[in-house]
């Protein structure tokens, strides 16, 4: 389908809304992660999308359930693989991180940092030992340490691993 829209459900599960999207570039864009903010409110937020086999991220600004004119499209320095990637927005130590989680095996997730002036994005590989070809992740903090849970085990089978959230190979968790 060439339709560029999504249907979102409010956090309380009481409201659904179909939102037309124009700020997403061409290519396969059917893997969505998390949006930042409350896209159905006047505060709004962003939906980040990484087109398949691309090294770019579309940042779609949505306020009151509608895309605004200030959506942006960023080439990402350091992003080498987005093979069917889900894109997640998470806050770590008060800063927004965009996690690109490709559907490919090996150490293939990326921590993408948007510059403070929202003009560029830089990516670094996240250390994910034994990652399988499935994708998706959860990032959480216990005490002062941030962790990433991700699929491991035989491709597309059950199993997950937890590692310290780091972009260095020094992580032996």
PDB file of C-alpha atoms in Angstrom:
ATOM      1  CA  UNK A   1       0.000   0.000   0.000  1.00  0.00           C
ATOM      2  CA  UNK A   2       1.142   3.576  -0.610  1.00  0.00           C
ATOM      3  CA  UNK A   3      -1.047   4.986   2.156  1.00  0.00           C
ATOM      4  CA  UNK A   4       0.988   7.061   4.574  1.00  0.00           C
ATOM      5  CA  UNK A   5      -1.029   7.125   7.755  1.00  0.00           C
ATOM      6  CA  UNK A   6      -1.023   5.509  11.166  1.00  0.00           C
ATOM      7  CA  UNK A   7      -3.734   4.827  13.679  1.00  0.00           C
ATOM      8  CA  UNK A   8      -2.810   5.611  17.277  1.00  0.00           C
ATOM      9  CA  UNK A   9      -4.535   4.646  20.491  1.00  0.00           C
ATOM     10  CA  UNK A  10      -4.421   6.999  23.463  1.00  0.00           C
ATOM     11  CA  UNK A  11      -2.620   5.861  26.624  1.00  0.00           C
ATOM     12  CA  UNK A  12      -5.973   5.347  28.387  1.00  0.00           C
ATOM     13  CA  UNK A  13      -7.223   3.214  25.472  1.00  0.00           C
ATOM     14  CA  UNK A  14     -10.343   5.375  24.985  1.00  0.00           C
ATOM     15  CA  UNK A  15      -9.409   7.307  21.840  1.00  0.00           C
ATOM     16  CA  UNK A  16      -8.212   6.150  18.435  1.00  0.00           C
ATOM     17  CA  UNK A  17      -7.148   8.519  15.691  1.00  0.00           C
ATOM     18  CA  UNK A  18      -5.831   8.012  12.183  1.00  0.00           C
ATOM     19  CA  UNK A  19      -3.047  10.468  11.413  1.00  0.00           C
ATOM     20  CA  UNK A  20      -1.998  11.305   7.847  1.00  0.00           C
ATOM     21  CA  UNK A  21       1.789  11.418   7.439  1.00  0.00           C
ATOM     22  CA  UNK A  22       3.643  13.481   4.847  1.00  0.00           C
ATOM     23  CA  UNK A  23       7.030  13.899   6.583  1.00  0.00           C
ATOM     24  CA  UNK A  24       8.182  10.329   5.931  1.00  0.00           C
ATOM     25  CA  UNK A  25      10.389   9.712   2.912  1.00  0.00           C
ATOM     26  CA  UNK A  26       9.875   6.809   0.518  1.00  0.00           C
ATOM     27  CA  UNK A  27      10.855   3.237   1.173  1.00  0.00           C
ATOM     28  CA  UNK A  28       9.521   0.565   3.450  1.00  0.00           C
ATOM     29  CA  UNK A  29       8.392   2.267   6.677  1.00  0.00           C
ATOM     30  CA  UNK A  30       6.251  -0.358   8.378  1.00  0.00           C
ATOM     31  CA  UNK A  31       8.330  -0.947  11.509  1.00  0.00           C
ATOM     32  CA  UNK A  32       7.386   1.551  14.197  1.00  0.00           C
ATOM     33  CA  UNK A  33       8.768   1.808  17.690  1.00  0.00           C
ATOM     34  CA  UNK A  34       7.811   4.401  20.280  1.00  0.00           C
ATOM     35  CA  UNK A  35       6.894   8.053  19.855  1.00  0.00           C
ATOM     36  CA  UNK A  36       8.196  10.678  22.236  1.00  0.00           C
ATOM     37  CA  UNK A  37       5.743  12.915  24.077  1.00  0.00           C
ATOM     38  CA  UNK A  38       1.948  12.811  23.831  1.00  0.00           C
ATOM     39  CA  UNK A  39       1.141  13.077  20.138  1.00  0.00           C
ATOM     40  CA  UNK A  40      -2.598  13.438  20.830  1.00  0.00           C
ATOM     41  CA  UNK A  41      -2.139  16.506  23.077  1.00  0.00           C
ATOM     42  CA  UNK A  42      -1.315  20.179  22.505  1.00  0.00           C
ATOM     43  CA  UNK A  43       2.207  19.464  23.803  1.00  0.00           C
ATOM     44  CA  UNK A  44       2.752  16.932  21.038  1.00  0.00           C
ATOM     45  CA  UNK A  45       5.767  14.785  20.356  1.00  0.00           C
ATOM     46  CA  UNK A  46       7.752  13.049  17.644  1.00  0.00           C
ATOM     47  CA  UNK A  47       7.437   9.775  15.787  1.00  0.00           C
ATOM     48  CA  UNK A  48      10.838   8.627  14.530  1.00  0.00           C
ATOM     49  CA  UNK A  49      10.931   6.358  11.478  1.00  0.00           C
ATOM     50  CA  UNK A  50      13.944   4.751   9.785  1.00  0.00           C
ATOM     51  CA  UNK A  51      13.132   3.678   6.208  1.00  0.00           C
ATOM     52  CA  UNK A  52      14.314   0.184   5.266  1.00  0.00           C
ATOM     53  CA  UNK A  53      17.912  -0.012   4.004  1.00  0.00           C
ATOM     54  CA  UNK A  54      18.416   3.677   4.721  1.00  0.00           C
ATOM     55  CA  UNK A  55      20.847   5.746   6.756  1.00  0.00           C
ATOM     56  CA  UNK A  56      18.266   8.426   7.505  1.00  0.00           C
ATOM     57  CA  UNK A  57      15.631   9.101  10.158  1.00  0.00           C
ATOM     58  CA  UNK A  58      12.343  10.934   9.620  1.00  0.00           C
ATOM     59  CA  UNK A  59      11.328  12.943  12.700  1.00  0.00           C
ATOM     60  CA  UNK A  60       7.588  13.506  12.299  1.00  0.00           C
ATOM     61  CA  UNK A  61       6.258  16.219  14.659  1.00  0.00           C
ATOM     62  CA  UNK A  62       2.661  15.460  15.720  1.00  0.00           C
ATOM     63  CA  UNK A  63       0.520  17.829  17.830  1.00  0.00           C
ATOM     64  CA  UNK A  64      -3.162  17.296  18.686  1.00  0.00           C
ATOM     65  CA  UNK A  65      -3.139  14.178  16.520  1.00  0.00           C
ATOM     66  CA  UNK A  66      -1.962  15.914  13.336  1.00  0.00           C
ATOM     67  CA  UNK A  67       1.413  16.250  11.673  1.00  0.00           C
ATOM     68  CA  UNK A  68       2.851  19.768  11.854  1.00  0.00           C
ATOM     69  CA  UNK A  69       4.941  21.650   9.308  1.00  0.00           C
ATOM     70  CA  UNK A  70       8.152  21.270  11.342  1.00  0.00           C
ATOM     71  CA  UNK A  71       8.754  17.586  10.620  1.00  0.00           C
ATOM     72  CA  UNK A  72      12.345  16.932   9.561  1.00  0.00           C
ATOM     73  CA  UNK A  73      14.420  14.390   7.687  1.00  0.00           C
ATOM     74  CA  UNK A  74      17.950  13.670   8.939  1.00  0.00           C
ATOM     75  CA  UNK A  75      20.886  11.840   7.401  1.00  0.00           C
ATOM     76  CA  UNK A  76      22.536   9.958  10.272  1.00  0.00           C
ATOM     77  CA  UNK A  77      26.308   9.934  10.651  1.00  0.00           C
ATOM     78  CA  UNK A  78      27.474   6.446  11.693  1.00  0.00           C
ATOM     79  CA  UNK A  79      24.268   4.520  10.847  1.00  0.00           C
ATOM     80  CA  UNK A  80      25.378   1.618   8.665  1.00  0.00           C
ATOM     81  CA  UNK A  81      22.394  -0.757   8.693  1.00  0.00           C
ATOM     82  CA  UNK A  82      18.651  -0.193   8.958  1.00  0.00           C
ATOM     83  CA  UNK A  83      17.435  -3.466   7.466  1.00  0.00           C
ATOM     84  CA  UNK A  84      13.777  -3.435   8.539  1.00  0.00           C
ATOM     85  CA  UNK A  85      14.430  -1.279  11.600  1.00  0.00           C
ATOM     86  CA  UNK A  86      12.112  -0.243  14.411  1.00  0.00           C
ATOM     87  CA  UNK A  87      12.950   3.179  15.843  1.00  0.00           C
ATOM     88  CA  UNK A  88      12.442   3.957  19.538  1.00  0.00           C
ATOM     89  CA  UNK A  89      12.604   7.205  21.480  1.00  0.00           C
ATOM     90  CA  UNK A  90      13.834   6.817  25.067  1.00  0.00           C
ATOM     91  CA  UNK A  91      15.063   9.167  27.766  1.00  0.00           C
ATOM     92  CA  UNK A  92      18.321   8.231  29.490  1.00  0.00           C
ATOM     93  CA  UNK A  93      19.630  10.484  32.252  1.00  0.00           C
ATOM     94  CA  UNK A  94      17.324  13.284  31.074  1.00  0.00           C
ATOM     95  CA  UNK A  95      18.488  13.196  27.434  1.00  0.00           C
ATOM     96  CA  UNK A  96      16.516  11.900  24.463  1.00  0.00           C
ATOM     97  CA  UNK A  97      18.050   8.974  22.583  1.00  0.00           C
ATOM     98  CA  UNK A  98      16.701   7.530  19.344  1.00  0.00           C
ATOM     99  CA  UNK A  99      17.379   3.803  19.206  1.00  0.00           C
ATOM    100  CA  UNK A 100      17.446   2.187  15.766  1.00  0.00           C
ATOM    101  CA  UNK A 101      16.869  -1.574  16.097  1.00  0.00           C
ATOM    102  CA  UNK A 102      17.435  -3.351  12.754  1.00  0.00           C
ATOM    103  CA  UNK A 103      16.158  -6.850  12.088  1.00  0.00           C
ATOM    104  CA  UNK A 104      19.579  -8.387  11.654  1.00  0.00           C
ATOM    105  CA  UNK A 105      21.886 -10.506  13.753  1.00  0.00           C
ATOM    106  CA  UNK A 106      25.015  -9.410  15.546  1.00  0.00           C
ATOM    107  CA  UNK A 107      25.945  -6.173  17.203  1.00  0.00           C
ATOM    108  CA  UNK A 108      23.556  -4.118  15.051  1.00  0.00           C
ATOM    109  CA  UNK A 109      21.581  -1.664  17.232  1.00  0.00           C
ATOM    110  CA  UNK A 110      22.395   2.054  17.165  1.00  0.00           C
ATOM    111  CA  UNK A 111      22.140   4.847  19.748  1.00  0.00           C
ATOM    112  CA  UNK A 112      21.334   7.977  17.735  1.00  0.00           C
ATOM    113  CA  UNK A 113      21.784  11.341  19.425  1.00  0.00           C
ATOM    114  CA  UNK A 114      19.996  14.392  18.063  1.00  0.00           C
ATOM    115  CA  UNK A 115      22.035  17.574  18.411  1.00  0.00           C
ATOM    116  CA  UNK A 116      20.684  20.241  20.771  1.00  0.00           C
ATOM    117  CA  UNK A 117      19.757  22.475  17.822  1.00  0.00           C
ATOM    118  CA  UNK A 118      17.925  19.507  16.185  1.00  0.00           C
ATOM    119  CA  UNK A 119      20.047  19.814  13.025  1.00  0.00           C
ATOM    120  CA  UNK A 120      22.050  16.566  12.957  1.00  0.00           C
ATOM    121  CA  UNK A 121      21.973  13.020  14.312  1.00  0.00           C
ATOM    122  CA  UNK A 122      25.049  10.943  15.153  1.00  0.00           C
ATOM    123  CA  UNK A 123      24.852   7.150  15.651  1.00  0.00           C
ATOM    124  CA  UNK A 124      27.014   4.796  17.686  1.00  0.00           C
ATOM    125  CA  UNK A 125      26.658   1.003  17.841  1.00  0.00           C
ATOM    126  CA  UNK A 126      25.161  -0.333  21.064  1.00  0.00           C
ATOM    127  CA  UNK A 127      27.006  -3.322  22.502  1.00  0.00           C
ATOM    128  CA  UNK A 128      24.524  -6.245  22.252  1.00  0.00           C
ATOM    129  CA  UNK A 129      26.365  -9.575  22.545  1.00  0.00           C
ATOM    130  CA  UNK A 130      24.590 -12.645  21.072  1.00  0.00           C
ATOM    131  CA  UNK A 131      21.800 -10.595  19.442  1.00  0.00           C
ATOM    132  CA  UNK A 132      19.581 -12.683  17.142  1.00  0.00           C
ATOM    133  CA  UNK A 133      18.012 -11.556  13.853  1.00  0.00           C
ATOM    134  CA  UNK A 134      14.771 -10.523  15.561  1.00  0.00           C
ATOM    135  CA  UNK A 135      14.439  -6.870  16.564  1.00  0.00           C
ATOM    136  CA  UNK A 136      12.929  -4.781  19.325  1.00  0.00           C
ATOM    137  CA  UNK A 137      14.288  -3.774  22.679  1.00  0.00           C
ATOM    138  CA  UNK A 138      13.508  -2.329  26.085  1.00  0.00           C
ATOM    139  CA  UNK A 139      15.736   0.125  27.885  1.00  0.00           C
ATOM    140  CA  UNK A 140      15.488   0.507  31.642  1.00  0.00           C
ATOM    141  CA  UNK A 141      17.470   1.842  34.588  1.00  0.00           C
ATOM    142  CA  UNK A 142      18.188   0.142  37.906  1.00  0.00           C
ATOM    143  CA  UNK A 143      19.917   2.396  40.409  1.00  0.00           C
ATOM    144  CA  UNK A 144      22.438   4.420  38.406  1.00  0.00           C
ATOM    145  CA  UNK A 145      22.912   1.857  35.628  1.00  0.00           C
ATOM    146  CA  UNK A 146      20.976   1.752  32.344  1.00  0.00           C
ATOM    147  CA  UNK A 147      20.394  -1.613  30.644  1.00  0.00           C
ATOM    148  CA  UNK A 148      19.077  -2.851  27.298  1.00  0.00           C
ATOM    149  CA  UNK A 149      17.014  -6.042  26.914  1.00  0.00           C
ATOM    150  CA  UNK A 150      17.083  -7.449  23.374  1.00  0.00           C
ATOM    151  CA  UNK A 151      16.337 -10.682  21.468  1.00  0.00           C
ATOM    152  CA  UNK A 152      18.958 -13.414  21.511  1.00  0.00           C
ATOM    153  CA  UNK A 153      18.899 -17.149  20.980  1.00  0.00           C
ATOM    154  CA  UNK A 154      18.197 -18.837  17.657  1.00  0.00           C
ATOM    155  CA  UNK A 155      16.787 -16.467  15.018  1.00  0.00           C
ATOM    156  CA  UNK A 156      13.135 -15.608  15.662  1.00  0.00           C
ATOM    157  CA  UNK A 157      12.894 -18.054  18.586  1.00  0.00           C
ATOM    158  CA  UNK A 158      12.315 -17.205  22.225  1.00  0.00           C
ATOM    159  CA  UNK A 159      15.081 -15.789  24.326  1.00  0.00           C
ATOM    160  CA  UNK A 160      16.474 -12.443  25.327  1.00  0.00           C
ATOM    161  CA  UNK A 161      19.622 -11.019  26.854  1.00  0.00           C
ATOM    162  CA  UNK A 162      20.254  -8.030  29.087  1.00  0.00           C
ATOM    163  CA  UNK A 163      23.409  -5.933  28.848  1.00  0.00           C
ATOM    164  CA  UNK A 164      24.560  -2.622  30.233  1.00  0.00           C
ATOM    165  CA  UNK A 165      23.563   0.143  27.844  1.00  0.00           C
ATOM    166  CA  UNK A 166      26.869   1.172  26.324  1.00  0.00           C
ATOM    167  CA  UNK A 167      28.331   1.940  22.934  1.00  0.00           C
ATOM    168  CA  UNK A 168      31.728   0.449  23.797  1.00  0.00           C
ATOM    169  CA  UNK A 169      32.947  -3.122  23.395  1.00  0.00           C
ATOM    170  CA  UNK A 170      34.281  -2.962  26.955  1.00  0.00           C
ATOM    171  CA  UNK A 171      30.871  -4.071  28.240  1.00  0.00           C
ATOM    172  CA  UNK A 172      31.133  -7.681  29.387  1.00  0.00           C
ATOM    173  CA  UNK A 173      27.655  -7.903  30.984  1.00  0.00           C
TER     174      UNK A 173
END
